[in-house]
Short mmCIF file of N, CA, C and O in Angstrom, two decimals:
data_model
loop_
_atom_site.label_atom_id
_atom_site.label_comp_id
_atom_site.label_asym_id
_atom_site.label_seq_id
_atom_site.Cartn_x
_atom_site.Cartn_y
_atom_site.Cartn_z
N THR A 1 0.84 -1.19 0.00
CA THR A 1 0.00 0.00 0.00
C THR A 1 0.88 1.24 0.00
O THR A 1 2.07 1.18 0.28
N LEU A 2 0.27 2.37 -0.26
CA LEU A 2 1.01 3.62 -0.33
C LEU A 2 1.46 4.12 1.03
O LEU A 2 2.50 4.74 1.16
N PHE A 3 0.65 3.88 2.05
CA PHE A 3 0.92 4.45 3.36
C PHE A 3 1.25 3.36 4.36
O PHE A 3 0.70 2.28 4.33
N ARG A 4 2.15 3.70 5.25
CA ARG A 4 2.52 2.79 6.33
C ARG A 4 2.50 3.56 7.64
O ARG A 4 2.81 4.75 7.68
N SER A 5 2.18 2.89 8.71
CA SER A 5 2.18 3.52 10.02
C SER A 5 3.60 3.50 10.57
O SER A 5 4.51 2.94 9.97
N ALA A 6 3.76 4.09 11.74
CA ALA A 6 5.07 4.09 12.40
C ALA A 6 5.53 2.67 12.71
O ALA A 6 6.72 2.40 12.75
N ARG A 7 4.57 1.75 12.90
CA ARG A 7 4.92 0.35 13.17
C ARG A 7 5.13 -0.44 11.89
O ARG A 7 5.37 -1.63 11.93
N GLY A 8 5.00 0.20 10.74
CA GLY A 8 5.23 -0.48 9.47
C GLY A 8 4.01 -1.17 8.90
O GLY A 8 4.08 -1.81 7.87
N GLU A 9 2.85 -1.05 9.57
CA GLU A 9 1.63 -1.69 9.09
C GLU A 9 0.87 -0.74 8.18
O GLU A 9 0.95 0.48 8.31
N ALA A 10 0.12 -1.31 7.27
CA ALA A 10 -0.77 -0.50 6.44
C ALA A 10 -1.87 0.05 7.33
O ALA A 10 -2.26 -0.59 8.31
N PRO A 11 -2.39 1.25 7.04
CA PRO A 11 -3.41 1.86 7.92
C PRO A 11 -4.62 0.97 8.19
O PRO A 11 -5.08 0.91 9.32
N VAL A 12 -5.14 0.28 7.19
CA VAL A 12 -6.32 -0.57 7.42
C VAL A 12 -5.98 -1.71 8.36
O VAL A 12 -6.76 -2.05 9.24
N GLU A 13 -4.81 -2.29 8.20
CA GLU A 13 -4.39 -3.37 9.10
C GLU A 13 -4.25 -2.87 10.52
O GLU A 13 -4.66 -3.54 11.47
N GLU A 14 -3.68 -1.68 10.68
CA GLU A 14 -3.52 -1.11 12.01
C GLU A 14 -4.88 -0.78 12.63
O GLU A 14 -5.12 -1.05 13.81
N LEU A 15 -5.78 -0.22 11.84
CA LEU A 15 -7.13 0.06 12.34
C LEU A 15 -7.86 -1.22 12.71
O LEU A 15 -8.56 -1.27 13.72
N SER A 16 -7.71 -2.26 11.91
CA SER A 16 -8.35 -3.54 12.21
C SER A 16 -7.86 -4.09 13.53
O SER A 16 -8.64 -4.56 14.35
N GLN A 17 -6.55 -4.02 13.76
CA GLN A 17 -5.99 -4.53 15.01
C GLN A 17 -6.49 -3.72 16.19
O GLN A 17 -6.87 -4.28 17.22
N ALA A 18 -6.53 -2.41 16.05
CA ALA A 18 -7.02 -1.55 17.14
C ALA A 18 -8.49 -1.84 17.42
O ALA A 18 -8.90 -1.92 18.59
N ALA A 19 -9.30 -2.00 16.38
CA ALA A 19 -10.72 -2.30 16.56
C ALA A 19 -10.91 -3.64 17.24
O ALA A 19 -11.80 -3.80 18.09
N LEU A 20 -10.10 -4.62 16.87
CA LEU A 20 -10.19 -5.95 17.48
C LEU A 20 -9.94 -5.87 18.98
O LEU A 20 -10.62 -6.53 19.78
N GLU A 21 -9.01 -5.02 19.37
CA GLU A 21 -8.64 -4.91 20.78
C GLU A 21 -9.74 -4.26 21.63
O GLU A 21 -9.83 -4.53 22.83
N VAL A 22 -10.56 -3.40 21.03
CA VAL A 22 -11.57 -2.67 21.82
C VAL A 22 -13.00 -2.97 21.39
O VAL A 22 -13.93 -2.30 21.82
N ALA A 23 -13.21 -3.98 20.57
CA ALA A 23 -14.54 -4.27 20.01
C ALA A 23 -15.60 -4.44 21.09
O ALA A 23 -16.74 -4.01 20.92
N ASP A 24 -15.25 -5.06 22.21
CA ASP A 24 -16.23 -5.27 23.28
C ASP A 24 -16.73 -3.96 23.88
O ASP A 24 -17.80 -3.92 24.46
N GLU A 25 -15.94 -2.91 23.76
CA GLU A 25 -16.28 -1.62 24.36
C GLU A 25 -17.07 -0.71 23.42
O GLU A 25 -17.53 0.35 23.85
N PHE A 26 -17.22 -1.08 22.16
CA PHE A 26 -17.94 -0.24 21.21
C PHE A 26 -19.38 -0.05 21.65
O PHE A 26 -20.04 -0.99 22.08
N THR A 27 -19.86 1.17 21.47
CA THR A 27 -21.29 1.41 21.62
C THR A 27 -21.96 0.83 20.38
O THR A 27 -21.28 0.56 19.37
N PRO A 28 -23.27 0.63 20.40
CA PRO A 28 -23.92 0.14 19.18
C PRO A 28 -23.66 1.04 17.97
O PRO A 28 -23.45 0.54 16.86
N GLN A 29 -23.65 2.35 18.16
CA GLN A 29 -23.38 3.26 17.04
C GLN A 29 -21.97 3.08 16.50
O GLN A 29 -21.76 3.03 15.29
N GLU A 30 -21.00 2.96 17.39
CA GLU A 30 -19.61 2.76 16.95
C GLU A 30 -19.48 1.43 16.22
O GLU A 30 -18.81 1.34 15.19
N LEU A 31 -20.12 0.41 16.75
CA LEU A 31 -20.07 -0.90 16.13
C LEU A 31 -20.69 -0.87 14.73
O LEU A 31 -20.13 -1.39 13.77
N ALA A 32 -21.85 -0.21 14.62
CA ALA A 32 -22.50 -0.09 13.31
C ALA A 32 -21.61 0.65 12.32
O ALA A 32 -21.49 0.24 11.15
N ASN A 33 -20.96 1.70 12.77
CA ASN A 33 -20.07 2.47 11.88
C ASN A 33 -18.90 1.62 11.40
O ASN A 33 -18.55 1.65 10.21
N VAL A 34 -18.29 0.87 12.30
CA VAL A 34 -17.15 0.04 11.93
C VAL A 34 -17.57 -1.07 10.97
O VAL A 34 -16.93 -1.30 9.94
N VAL A 35 -18.66 -1.76 11.29
CA VAL A 35 -19.13 -2.85 10.42
C VAL A 35 -19.49 -2.32 9.04
O VAL A 35 -19.17 -2.92 8.02
N TRP A 36 -20.15 -1.16 8.99
CA TRP A 36 -20.52 -0.57 7.70
C TRP A 36 -19.27 -0.17 6.91
O TRP A 36 -19.23 -0.31 5.69
N ALA A 37 -18.24 0.33 7.60
CA ALA A 37 -17.05 0.83 6.93
C ALA A 37 -16.14 -0.27 6.39
O ALA A 37 -15.42 -0.05 5.40
N LEU A 38 -16.14 -1.45 6.99
CA LEU A 38 -15.22 -2.50 6.57
C LEU A 38 -15.29 -2.81 5.08
O LEU A 38 -14.26 -2.85 4.41
N PRO A 39 -16.47 -3.05 4.51
CA PRO A 39 -16.49 -3.33 3.07
C PRO A 39 -16.08 -2.12 2.22
O PRO A 39 -15.52 -2.28 1.15
N GLN A 40 -16.33 -0.91 2.74
CA GLN A 40 -15.93 0.29 2.02
C GLN A 40 -14.40 0.37 1.92
O GLN A 40 -13.86 0.92 0.95
N LEU A 41 -13.72 -0.15 2.93
CA LEU A 41 -12.26 -0.15 2.98
C LEU A 41 -11.64 -1.41 2.39
O LEU A 41 -10.43 -1.57 2.40
N SER A 42 -12.49 -2.32 1.92
CA SER A 42 -12.04 -3.63 1.43
C SER A 42 -11.25 -4.37 2.51
O SER A 42 -10.30 -5.08 2.22
N ALA A 43 -11.66 -4.18 3.76
CA ALA A 43 -11.00 -4.85 4.87
C ALA A 43 -11.57 -6.26 5.02
O ALA A 43 -12.78 -6.44 5.05
N LYS A 44 -10.70 -7.23 5.11
CA LYS A 44 -11.14 -8.63 5.17
C LYS A 44 -10.48 -9.38 6.32
O LYS A 44 -10.10 -10.52 6.18
N ASP A 45 -10.34 -8.73 7.44
CA ASP A 45 -9.74 -9.35 8.62
C ASP A 45 -10.79 -10.26 9.25
O ASP A 45 -11.71 -9.79 9.93
N GLN A 46 -10.66 -11.56 9.03
CA GLN A 46 -11.67 -12.51 9.50
C GLN A 46 -11.80 -12.54 11.01
O GLN A 46 -12.90 -12.71 11.53
N HIS A 47 -10.68 -12.37 11.72
CA HIS A 47 -10.77 -12.35 13.19
C HIS A 47 -11.61 -11.16 13.65
O HIS A 47 -12.44 -11.29 14.54
N LEU A 48 -11.38 -10.01 13.03
CA LEU A 48 -12.14 -8.82 13.39
C LEU A 48 -13.61 -9.00 13.04
O LEU A 48 -14.49 -8.69 13.85
N VAL A 49 -13.90 -9.51 11.86
CA VAL A 49 -15.29 -9.69 11.43
C VAL A 49 -16.02 -10.65 12.37
O VAL A 49 -17.15 -10.39 12.78
N GLN A 50 -15.37 -11.74 12.74
CA GLN A 50 -15.99 -12.70 13.66
C GLN A 50 -16.24 -12.07 15.02
O GLN A 50 -17.29 -12.28 15.63
N LYS A 51 -15.28 -11.30 15.51
CA LYS A 51 -15.43 -10.64 16.81
C LYS A 51 -16.57 -9.63 16.76
O LYS A 51 -17.41 -9.56 17.66
N LEU A 52 -16.63 -8.83 15.69
CA LEU A 52 -17.69 -7.83 15.57
C LEU A 52 -19.06 -8.49 15.47
O LEU A 52 -20.04 -7.98 16.03
N ALA A 53 -19.15 -9.62 14.78
CA ALA A 53 -20.42 -10.34 14.69
C ALA A 53 -20.86 -10.83 16.06
O ALA A 53 -22.04 -10.74 16.42
N LEU A 54 -19.93 -11.33 16.83
CA LEU A 54 -20.24 -11.79 18.19
C LEU A 54 -20.72 -10.64 19.07
O LEU A 54 -21.74 -10.74 19.76
N VAL A 55 -20.01 -9.53 19.02
CA VAL A 55 -20.39 -8.36 19.82
C VAL A 55 -21.75 -7.83 19.36
O VAL A 55 -22.59 -7.48 20.18
N ALA A 56 -21.97 -7.79 18.05
CA ALA A 56 -23.25 -7.30 17.52
C ALA A 56 -24.41 -8.16 18.01
O ALA A 56 -25.46 -7.62 18.38
N ARG A 57 -24.23 -9.48 18.03
CA ARG A 57 -25.30 -10.36 18.52
C ARG A 57 -25.64 -10.05 19.97
O ARG A 57 -26.80 -10.07 20.37
N HIS A 58 -24.62 -9.75 20.77
CA HIS A 58 -24.86 -9.48 22.19
C HIS A 58 -25.49 -8.12 22.43
O HIS A 58 -26.16 -7.92 23.45
N LYS A 59 -25.29 -7.18 21.51
CA LYS A 59 -25.79 -5.82 21.70
C LYS A 59 -26.95 -5.49 20.77
O LYS A 59 -27.41 -4.35 20.74
N VAL A 60 -27.46 -6.44 20.04
CA VAL A 60 -28.42 -6.18 18.96
C VAL A 60 -29.67 -5.46 19.44
O VAL A 60 -30.23 -4.63 18.71
N GLN A 61 -30.11 -5.71 20.64
CA GLN A 61 -31.34 -5.06 21.15
C GLN A 61 -31.12 -3.58 21.44
O GLN A 61 -32.09 -2.84 21.62
N ARG A 62 -29.88 -3.13 21.46
CA ARG A 62 -29.58 -1.72 21.78
C ARG A 62 -29.38 -0.87 20.53
O ARG A 62 -29.18 0.33 20.64
N PHE A 63 -29.43 -1.47 19.35
CA PHE A 63 -29.22 -0.71 18.11
C PHE A 63 -30.47 0.08 17.74
O PHE A 63 -31.59 -0.35 17.99
N THR A 64 -30.24 1.22 17.10
CA THR A 64 -31.34 1.97 16.49
C THR A 64 -31.73 1.26 15.20
O THR A 64 -30.97 0.41 14.70
N PRO A 65 -32.88 1.60 14.61
CA PRO A 65 -33.21 1.01 13.31
C PRO A 65 -32.12 1.25 12.26
O PRO A 65 -31.78 0.35 11.50
N GLN A 66 -31.56 2.47 12.25
CA GLN A 66 -30.49 2.75 11.30
C GLN A 66 -29.27 1.87 11.57
O GLN A 66 -28.66 1.34 10.65
N GLY A 67 -28.94 1.70 12.83
CA GLY A 67 -27.81 0.85 13.19
C GLY A 67 -28.00 -0.59 12.77
O GLY A 67 -27.08 -1.25 12.29
N LEU A 68 -29.24 -1.10 12.94
CA LEU A 68 -29.54 -2.46 12.50
C LEU A 68 -29.33 -2.60 10.99
O LEU A 68 -28.77 -3.58 10.52
N GLY A 69 -29.79 -1.58 10.25
CA GLY A 69 -29.60 -1.61 8.81
C GLY A 69 -28.13 -1.56 8.42
O GLY A 69 -27.70 -2.26 7.49
N MET A 70 -27.37 -0.75 9.15
CA MET A 70 -25.94 -0.63 8.84
C MET A 70 -25.19 -1.93 9.08
O MET A 70 -24.34 -2.33 8.28
N ILE A 71 -25.51 -2.61 10.20
CA ILE A 71 -24.79 -3.85 10.45
C ILE A 71 -25.24 -4.96 9.49
O ILE A 71 -24.42 -5.76 9.05
N ALA A 72 -26.51 -4.97 9.16
CA ALA A 72 -26.98 -5.97 8.19
C ALA A 72 -26.31 -5.75 6.84
O ALA A 72 -25.82 -6.71 6.22
N LEU A 73 -26.25 -4.51 6.39
CA LEU A 73 -25.60 -4.20 5.11
C LEU A 73 -24.11 -4.49 5.17
O LEU A 73 -23.55 -5.09 4.25
N GLY A 74 -23.47 -4.07 6.24
CA GLY A 74 -22.02 -4.28 6.37
C GLY A 74 -21.64 -5.75 6.35
O GLY A 74 -20.77 -6.17 5.59
N PHE A 75 -22.32 -6.54 7.18
CA PHE A 75 -21.99 -7.97 7.22
C PHE A 75 -22.34 -8.67 5.91
O PHE A 75 -21.57 -9.49 5.43
N SER A 76 -23.47 -8.33 5.31
CA SER A 76 -23.81 -8.99 4.05
C SER A 76 -22.86 -8.57 2.94
O SER A 76 -22.50 -9.39 2.09
N SER A 77 -22.38 -7.32 2.95
CA SER A 77 -21.40 -6.87 1.95
C SER A 77 -20.07 -7.58 2.12
O SER A 77 -19.31 -7.71 1.16
N LEU A 78 -19.79 -8.04 3.33
CA LEU A 78 -18.56 -8.79 3.59
C LEU A 78 -18.74 -10.28 3.30
O LEU A 78 -17.80 -11.05 3.41
N GLY A 79 -19.95 -10.68 2.94
CA GLY A 79 -20.21 -12.09 2.66
C GLY A 79 -20.46 -12.90 3.92
O GLY A 79 -20.32 -14.12 3.91
N ILE A 80 -20.83 -12.23 5.00
CA ILE A 80 -21.11 -12.91 6.26
C ILE A 80 -22.60 -13.20 6.32
O ILE A 80 -23.42 -12.28 6.32
N TYR A 81 -22.97 -14.46 6.35
CA TYR A 81 -24.37 -14.86 6.37
C TYR A 81 -24.61 -15.81 7.54
O TYR A 81 -24.94 -16.96 7.36
N SER A 82 -24.43 -15.29 8.73
CA SER A 82 -24.65 -16.06 9.94
C SER A 82 -26.14 -16.07 10.25
O SER A 82 -26.74 -15.01 10.48
N GLU A 83 -26.74 -17.24 10.25
CA GLU A 83 -28.17 -17.34 10.56
C GLU A 83 -28.45 -16.78 11.95
O GLU A 83 -29.45 -16.07 12.14
N THR A 84 -27.59 -17.05 12.90
CA THR A 84 -27.79 -16.57 14.26
C THR A 84 -27.76 -15.04 14.30
O THR A 84 -28.62 -14.41 14.92
N LEU A 85 -26.80 -14.44 13.62
CA LEU A 85 -26.66 -12.99 13.61
C LEU A 85 -27.86 -12.34 12.91
O LEU A 85 -28.49 -11.43 13.47
N PHE A 86 -28.19 -12.80 11.72
CA PHE A 86 -29.27 -12.17 10.97
C PHE A 86 -30.64 -12.44 11.60
O PHE A 86 -31.54 -11.61 11.50
N SER A 87 -30.80 -13.55 12.27
CA SER A 87 -32.03 -13.80 13.00
C SER A 87 -32.16 -12.81 14.15
O SER A 87 -33.25 -12.27 14.39
N ALA A 88 -31.06 -12.55 14.86
CA ALA A 88 -31.08 -11.58 15.96
C ALA A 88 -31.39 -10.18 15.43
O ALA A 88 -32.17 -9.43 16.05
N ILE A 89 -30.79 -9.81 14.30
CA ILE A 89 -31.07 -8.50 13.69
C ILE A 89 -32.54 -8.40 13.32
O ILE A 89 -33.21 -7.40 13.59
N SER A 90 -33.06 -9.46 12.70
CA SER A 90 -34.46 -9.48 12.28
C SER A 90 -35.41 -9.35 13.47
O SER A 90 -36.38 -8.58 13.44
N GLN A 91 -35.14 -10.08 14.54
CA GLN A 91 -35.99 -10.02 15.72
C GLN A 91 -35.96 -8.63 16.35
O GLN A 91 -36.99 -8.12 16.79
N ALA A 92 -34.76 -8.02 16.40
CA ALA A 92 -34.65 -6.68 16.97
C ALA A 92 -35.41 -5.67 16.11
O ALA A 92 -36.11 -4.79 16.65
N ALA A 93 -35.32 -5.80 14.80
CA ALA A 93 -36.04 -4.89 13.90
C ALA A 93 -37.54 -5.06 14.05
O ALA A 93 -38.29 -4.07 14.07
N GLN A 94 -38.00 -6.30 14.17
CA GLN A 94 -39.44 -6.55 14.34
C GLN A 94 -39.94 -5.97 15.66
O GLN A 94 -41.03 -5.39 15.72
N ALA A 95 -39.15 -6.12 16.70
CA ALA A 95 -39.54 -5.58 18.01
C ALA A 95 -39.64 -4.05 17.95
O ALA A 95 -40.57 -3.45 18.50
N GLN A 96 -38.70 -3.44 17.26
CA GLN A 96 -38.73 -1.98 17.13
C GLN A 96 -39.91 -1.53 16.28
O GLN A 96 -40.53 -0.50 16.57
N ALA A 97 -40.24 -2.30 15.26
CA ALA A 97 -41.38 -1.94 14.41
C ALA A 97 -42.68 -2.01 15.21
O ALA A 97 -43.56 -1.17 15.03
N ARG A 98 -42.82 -2.98 16.09
CA ARG A 98 -44.02 -3.10 16.91
C ARG A 98 -44.15 -1.92 17.87
O ARG A 98 -45.25 -1.52 18.23
N ASP A 99 -43.00 -1.38 18.29
CA ASP A 99 -43.00 -0.28 19.26
C ASP A 99 -43.23 1.08 18.61
O ASP A 99 -43.41 2.07 19.31
N CYS A 100 -43.22 1.14 17.29
CA CYS A 100 -43.42 2.42 16.59
C CYS A 100 -44.86 2.87 16.72
O CYS A 100 -45.80 2.07 16.67
N ASN A 101 -45.04 4.16 16.86
CA ASN A 101 -46.39 4.75 16.88
C ASN A 101 -46.78 5.11 15.45
O ASN A 101 -46.05 5.81 14.78
N ALA A 102 -47.91 4.63 15.03
CA ALA A 102 -48.42 5.02 13.71
C ALA A 102 -48.99 6.42 13.81
O ALA A 102 -49.82 6.71 14.67
N GLN A 103 -48.53 7.31 12.95
CA GLN A 103 -49.01 8.70 13.00
C GLN A 103 -49.57 9.12 11.68
O GLN A 103 -49.14 8.85 10.66
#
């Protein structure tokens, strides 16, 4: 790549490693942003993707509707089709839809 960090790693690799180290601490919004951004960056760190999927499943009830859409799009763009993950996203979206006020 064109750019290298002070440690000699490419920026995406360094960001992936940093995200992997703090993934459990991400808020749902931060998690949604990272998952959405990975395919945009052509990042394919399988350890990071697996960790983010695990964290997303545990926090899925705390996502906003937009956040649910972002993680669904991000994971599907990465080719991640975990039945457990997408079932949890679907259930959270359905629960939020039931709670909406029709106006």
